[in-house]
């Protein structure tokens, strides 16, 4: 799962990565590539990789160009975050966080937002199972 947010509180639709190209749980949906307002991608390990990240950022760059917006995107130094995209993305400026152990201090998604989102998803799942 991947989340994109900004300081003003805006957000992009979440990214979900699974193993199946066509999961059975999505078969009744009208658009299986965008289940529940998420972007769904599939690969063998259900992990983010640099090819998938490049596709996502290229798509985001296209939308930003249409809206005439420019952003700065902060990323950690995970292996799936490609460093050579500066020339390919005209409306996204990528800045990498320091390599030292700063994740808990600099990345608000890790500390609060993702935990809150996960809690809400588990709560909905539990309500569905119990009903």
Short mmCIF file of N, CA and C in Angstrom, two decimals, residues 47-126:
data_model
loop_
_atom_site.label_atom_id
_atom_site.label_comp_id
_atom_site.label_asym_id
_atom_site.label_seq_id
_atom_site.Cartn_x
_atom_site.Cartn_y
_atom_site.Cartn_z
N UNK A 47 5.18 -6.41 -3.86
CA UNK A 47 6.05 -5.37 -3.31
C UNK A 47 6.19 -4.24 -4.31
N UNK A 48 6.50 -3.08 -3.81
CA UNK A 48 6.83 -1.95 -4.67
C UNK A 48 8.20 -2.22 -5.28
N UNK A 49 8.36 -1.97 -6.56
CA UNK A 49 9.68 -2.05 -7.19
C UNK A 49 9.91 -0.77 -8.00
N UNK A 50 11.11 -0.60 -8.50
CA UNK A 50 11.44 0.67 -9.15
C UNK A 50 10.67 0.87 -10.45
N UNK A 51 10.36 -0.20 -11.19
CA UNK A 51 9.58 -0.05 -12.42
C UNK A 51 8.17 0.45 -12.11
N UNK A 52 7.57 -0.14 -11.10
CA UNK A 52 6.22 0.26 -10.69
C UNK A 52 6.23 1.71 -10.17
N UNK A 53 7.23 2.05 -9.40
CA UNK A 53 7.34 3.42 -8.88
C UNK A 53 7.53 4.42 -10.01
N UNK A 54 8.30 4.06 -11.02
CA UNK A 54 8.49 4.93 -12.18
C UNK A 54 7.17 5.14 -12.91
N UNK A 55 6.39 4.08 -13.10
CA UNK A 55 5.08 4.20 -13.76
C UNK A 55 4.14 5.12 -12.97
N UNK A 56 4.12 4.96 -11.66
CA UNK A 56 3.24 5.76 -10.80
C UNK A 56 3.63 7.23 -10.86
N UNK A 57 4.92 7.50 -10.76
CA UNK A 57 5.38 8.90 -10.78
C UNK A 57 5.20 9.54 -12.16
N UNK A 58 5.35 8.76 -13.22
CA UNK A 58 5.12 9.28 -14.57
C UNK A 58 3.65 9.65 -14.75
N UNK A 59 2.76 8.81 -14.25
CA UNK A 59 1.33 9.09 -14.32
C UNK A 59 0.97 10.35 -13.51
N UNK A 60 1.54 10.45 -12.31
CA UNK A 60 1.31 11.63 -11.47
C UNK A 60 1.85 12.89 -12.16
N UNK A 61 3.01 12.78 -12.78
CA UNK A 61 3.59 13.92 -13.48
C UNK A 61 2.69 14.38 -14.63
N UNK A 62 2.08 13.44 -15.35
CA UNK A 62 1.16 13.77 -16.43
C UNK A 62 -0.04 14.56 -15.91
N UNK A 63 -0.62 14.10 -14.78
CA UNK A 63 -1.76 14.80 -14.19
C UNK A 63 -1.38 16.19 -13.71
N UNK A 64 -0.20 16.31 -13.12
CA UNK A 64 0.27 17.62 -12.65
C UNK A 64 0.49 18.58 -13.82
N UNK A 65 1.01 18.05 -14.91
CA UNK A 65 1.25 18.88 -16.09
C UNK A 65 -0.07 19.40 -16.66
N UNK A 66 -1.11 18.54 -16.68
CA UNK A 66 -2.42 18.98 -17.17
C UNK A 66 -3.02 20.07 -16.30
N UNK A 67 -2.79 19.99 -14.99
CA UNK A 67 -3.32 20.98 -14.04
C UNK A 67 -2.36 22.16 -13.83
N UNK A 68 -1.24 22.17 -14.53
CA UNK A 68 -0.23 23.22 -14.42
C UNK A 68 0.22 23.42 -12.97
N UNK A 69 0.57 22.30 -12.35
CA UNK A 69 1.06 22.33 -10.96
C UNK A 69 2.44 21.71 -10.90
N UNK A 70 3.22 22.13 -9.93
CA UNK A 70 4.53 21.55 -9.67
C UNK A 70 4.60 21.19 -8.20
N UNK A 71 5.26 20.08 -7.89
CA UNK A 71 5.37 19.64 -6.50
C UNK A 71 6.81 19.24 -6.19
N UNK A 72 7.09 19.16 -4.90
CA UNK A 72 8.32 18.55 -4.43
C UNK A 72 7.91 17.29 -3.68
N UNK A 73 8.55 16.18 -3.98
CA UNK A 73 8.20 14.89 -3.40
C UNK A 73 9.37 14.40 -2.55
N UNK A 74 9.13 14.22 -1.26
CA UNK A 74 10.16 13.72 -0.35
C UNK A 74 10.06 12.20 -0.28
N UNK A 75 11.18 11.52 -0.45
CA UNK A 75 11.24 10.06 -0.39
C UNK A 75 12.38 9.63 0.50
N UNK A 76 12.21 8.45 1.09
CA UNK A 76 13.35 7.89 1.80
C UNK A 76 14.22 7.15 0.78
N UNK A 77 15.29 6.56 1.24
CA UNK A 77 16.24 5.91 0.34
C UNK A 77 15.97 4.42 0.19
N UNK A 78 14.70 4.04 0.07
CA UNK A 78 14.35 2.64 -0.16
C UNK A 78 14.84 2.22 -1.54
N UNK A 79 15.20 0.95 -1.72
CA UNK A 79 15.71 0.50 -3.02
C UNK A 79 14.71 0.67 -4.16
N UNK A 80 13.43 0.68 -3.86
CA UNK A 80 12.42 0.81 -4.91
C UNK A 80 12.22 2.26 -5.36
N UNK A 81 12.79 3.21 -4.65
CA UNK A 81 12.66 4.61 -5.03
C UNK A 81 13.80 4.98 -5.98
N UNK A 82 13.51 5.07 -7.28
CA UNK A 82 14.57 5.31 -8.26
C UNK A 82 15.14 6.71 -8.15
N UNK A 83 16.44 6.81 -8.21
CA UNK A 83 17.09 8.10 -8.08
C UNK A 83 17.30 8.82 -9.40
N UNK A 84 17.19 8.15 -10.53
CA UNK A 84 17.49 8.76 -11.81
C UNK A 84 16.29 9.33 -12.55
N UNK A 85 15.28 9.78 -11.84
CA UNK A 85 14.08 10.29 -12.50
C UNK A 85 14.05 11.81 -12.64
N UNK A 86 15.04 12.50 -12.15
CA UNK A 86 15.01 13.96 -12.15
C UNK A 86 14.80 14.53 -13.56
N UNK A 87 15.41 13.93 -14.57
CA UNK A 87 15.31 14.45 -15.94
C UNK A 87 13.98 14.09 -16.60
N UNK A 88 13.34 13.01 -16.17
CA UNK A 88 12.12 12.52 -16.82
C UNK A 88 10.86 13.20 -16.30
N UNK A 89 10.90 13.76 -15.11
CA UNK A 89 9.71 14.33 -14.48
C UNK A 89 9.82 15.86 -14.46
N UNK A 90 9.02 16.52 -15.30
CA UNK A 90 9.12 17.97 -15.41
C UNK A 90 8.42 18.71 -14.28
N UNK A 91 7.37 18.14 -13.71
CA UNK A 91 6.59 18.83 -12.69
C UNK A 91 6.77 18.26 -11.29
N UNK A 92 7.65 17.29 -11.13
CA UNK A 92 7.94 16.71 -9.81
C UNK A 92 9.42 16.85 -9.53
N UNK A 93 9.72 17.50 -8.42
CA UNK A 93 11.10 17.60 -7.95
C UNK A 93 11.25 16.61 -6.80
N UNK A 94 12.11 15.60 -6.97
CA UNK A 94 12.28 14.56 -5.96
C UNK A 94 13.46 14.92 -5.07
N UNK A 95 13.22 14.90 -3.76
CA UNK A 95 14.27 15.11 -2.76
C UNK A 95 14.29 13.91 -1.84
N UNK A 96 15.47 13.39 -1.58
CA UNK A 96 15.60 12.22 -0.71
C UNK A 96 15.95 12.65 0.71
N UNK A 97 15.32 11.99 1.66
CA UNK A 97 15.59 12.26 3.08
C UNK A 97 16.99 11.77 3.43
N UNK A 98 17.57 12.28 4.52
CA UNK A 98 18.90 11.83 4.92
C UNK A 98 18.94 10.32 5.15
N UNK A 99 20.11 9.72 4.89
CA UNK A 99 20.24 8.27 5.01
C UNK A 99 20.25 7.79 6.45
N UNK A 100 20.60 8.64 7.37
CA UNK A 100 20.63 8.22 8.78
C UNK A 100 19.22 7.91 9.26
N UNK A 101 19.09 7.29 10.38
CA UNK A 101 17.81 6.81 10.89
C UNK A 101 16.91 7.98 11.28
N UNK A 102 16.27 8.59 10.27
CA UNK A 102 15.40 9.75 10.51
C UNK A 102 13.95 9.46 10.18
N UNK A 103 13.62 8.22 9.87
CA UNK A 103 12.27 7.88 9.44
C UNK A 103 11.21 8.29 10.45
N UNK A 104 11.43 8.00 11.72
CA UNK A 104 10.40 8.29 12.72
C UNK A 104 10.21 9.79 12.94
N UNK A 105 11.23 10.59 12.67
CA UNK A 105 11.13 12.03 12.88
C UNK A 105 10.66 12.78 11.63
N UNK A 106 11.08 12.34 10.46
CA UNK A 106 10.83 13.09 9.24
C UNK A 106 9.63 12.60 8.43
N UNK A 107 9.24 11.35 8.60
CA UNK A 107 8.15 10.82 7.80
C UNK A 107 6.89 10.67 8.64
N UNK A 108 6.00 11.62 8.50
CA UNK A 108 4.76 11.62 9.27
C UNK A 108 3.84 10.48 8.84
N UNK A 109 3.95 10.02 7.61
CA UNK A 109 3.11 8.91 7.17
C UNK A 109 3.37 7.67 8.00
N UNK A 110 4.64 7.40 8.29
CA UNK A 110 4.98 6.19 9.05
C UNK A 110 4.45 6.25 10.47
N UNK A 111 4.50 7.42 11.09
CA UNK A 111 4.16 7.47 12.51
C UNK A 111 2.68 7.57 12.81
N UNK A 112 1.91 8.28 12.00
CA UNK A 112 0.53 8.48 12.39
C UNK A 112 -0.50 8.18 11.33
N UNK A 113 -0.28 8.66 10.12
CA UNK A 113 -1.31 8.56 9.09
C UNK A 113 -1.55 7.12 8.67
N UNK A 114 -0.49 6.37 8.40
CA UNK A 114 -0.65 4.98 7.98
C UNK A 114 -1.24 4.15 9.11
N UNK A 115 -0.82 4.40 10.34
CA UNK A 115 -1.37 3.66 11.49
C UNK A 115 -2.87 3.92 11.63
N UNK A 116 -3.28 5.15 11.46
CA UNK A 116 -4.70 5.49 11.54
C UNK A 116 -5.49 4.85 10.41
N UNK A 117 -4.96 4.89 9.20
CA UNK A 117 -5.63 4.29 8.04
C UNK A 117 -5.76 2.78 8.21
N UNK A 118 -4.71 2.13 8.68
CA UNK A 118 -4.74 0.68 8.90
C UNK A 118 -5.77 0.33 9.96
N UNK A 119 -5.83 1.10 11.02
CA UNK A 119 -6.81 0.86 12.08
C UNK A 119 -8.23 0.96 11.55
N UNK A 120 -8.50 1.97 10.73
CA UNK A 120 -9.85 2.12 10.15
C UNK A 120 -10.20 0.96 9.23
N UNK A 121 -9.24 0.52 8.43
CA UNK A 121 -9.49 -0.62 7.53
C UNK A 121 -9.79 -1.89 8.31
N UNK A 122 -9.02 -2.15 9.36
CA UNK A 122 -9.26 -3.34 10.18
C UNK A 122 -10.60 -3.26 10.90
N UNK A 123 -10.98 -2.07 11.32
CA UNK A 123 -12.27 -1.86 11.98
C UNK A 123 -13.42 -2.18 11.02
N UNK A 124 -13.32 -1.69 9.78
CA UNK A 124 -14.35 -1.98 8.77
C UNK A 124 -14.41 -3.47 8.45
N UNK A 125 -13.25 -4.09 8.34
CA UNK A 125 -13.20 -5.52 8.06
C UNK A 125 -13.85 -6.32 9.18
N UNK A 126 -13.56 -5.96 10.41
CA UNK A 126 -14.13 -6.64 11.56
C UNK A 126 -15.65 -6.47 11.60
#
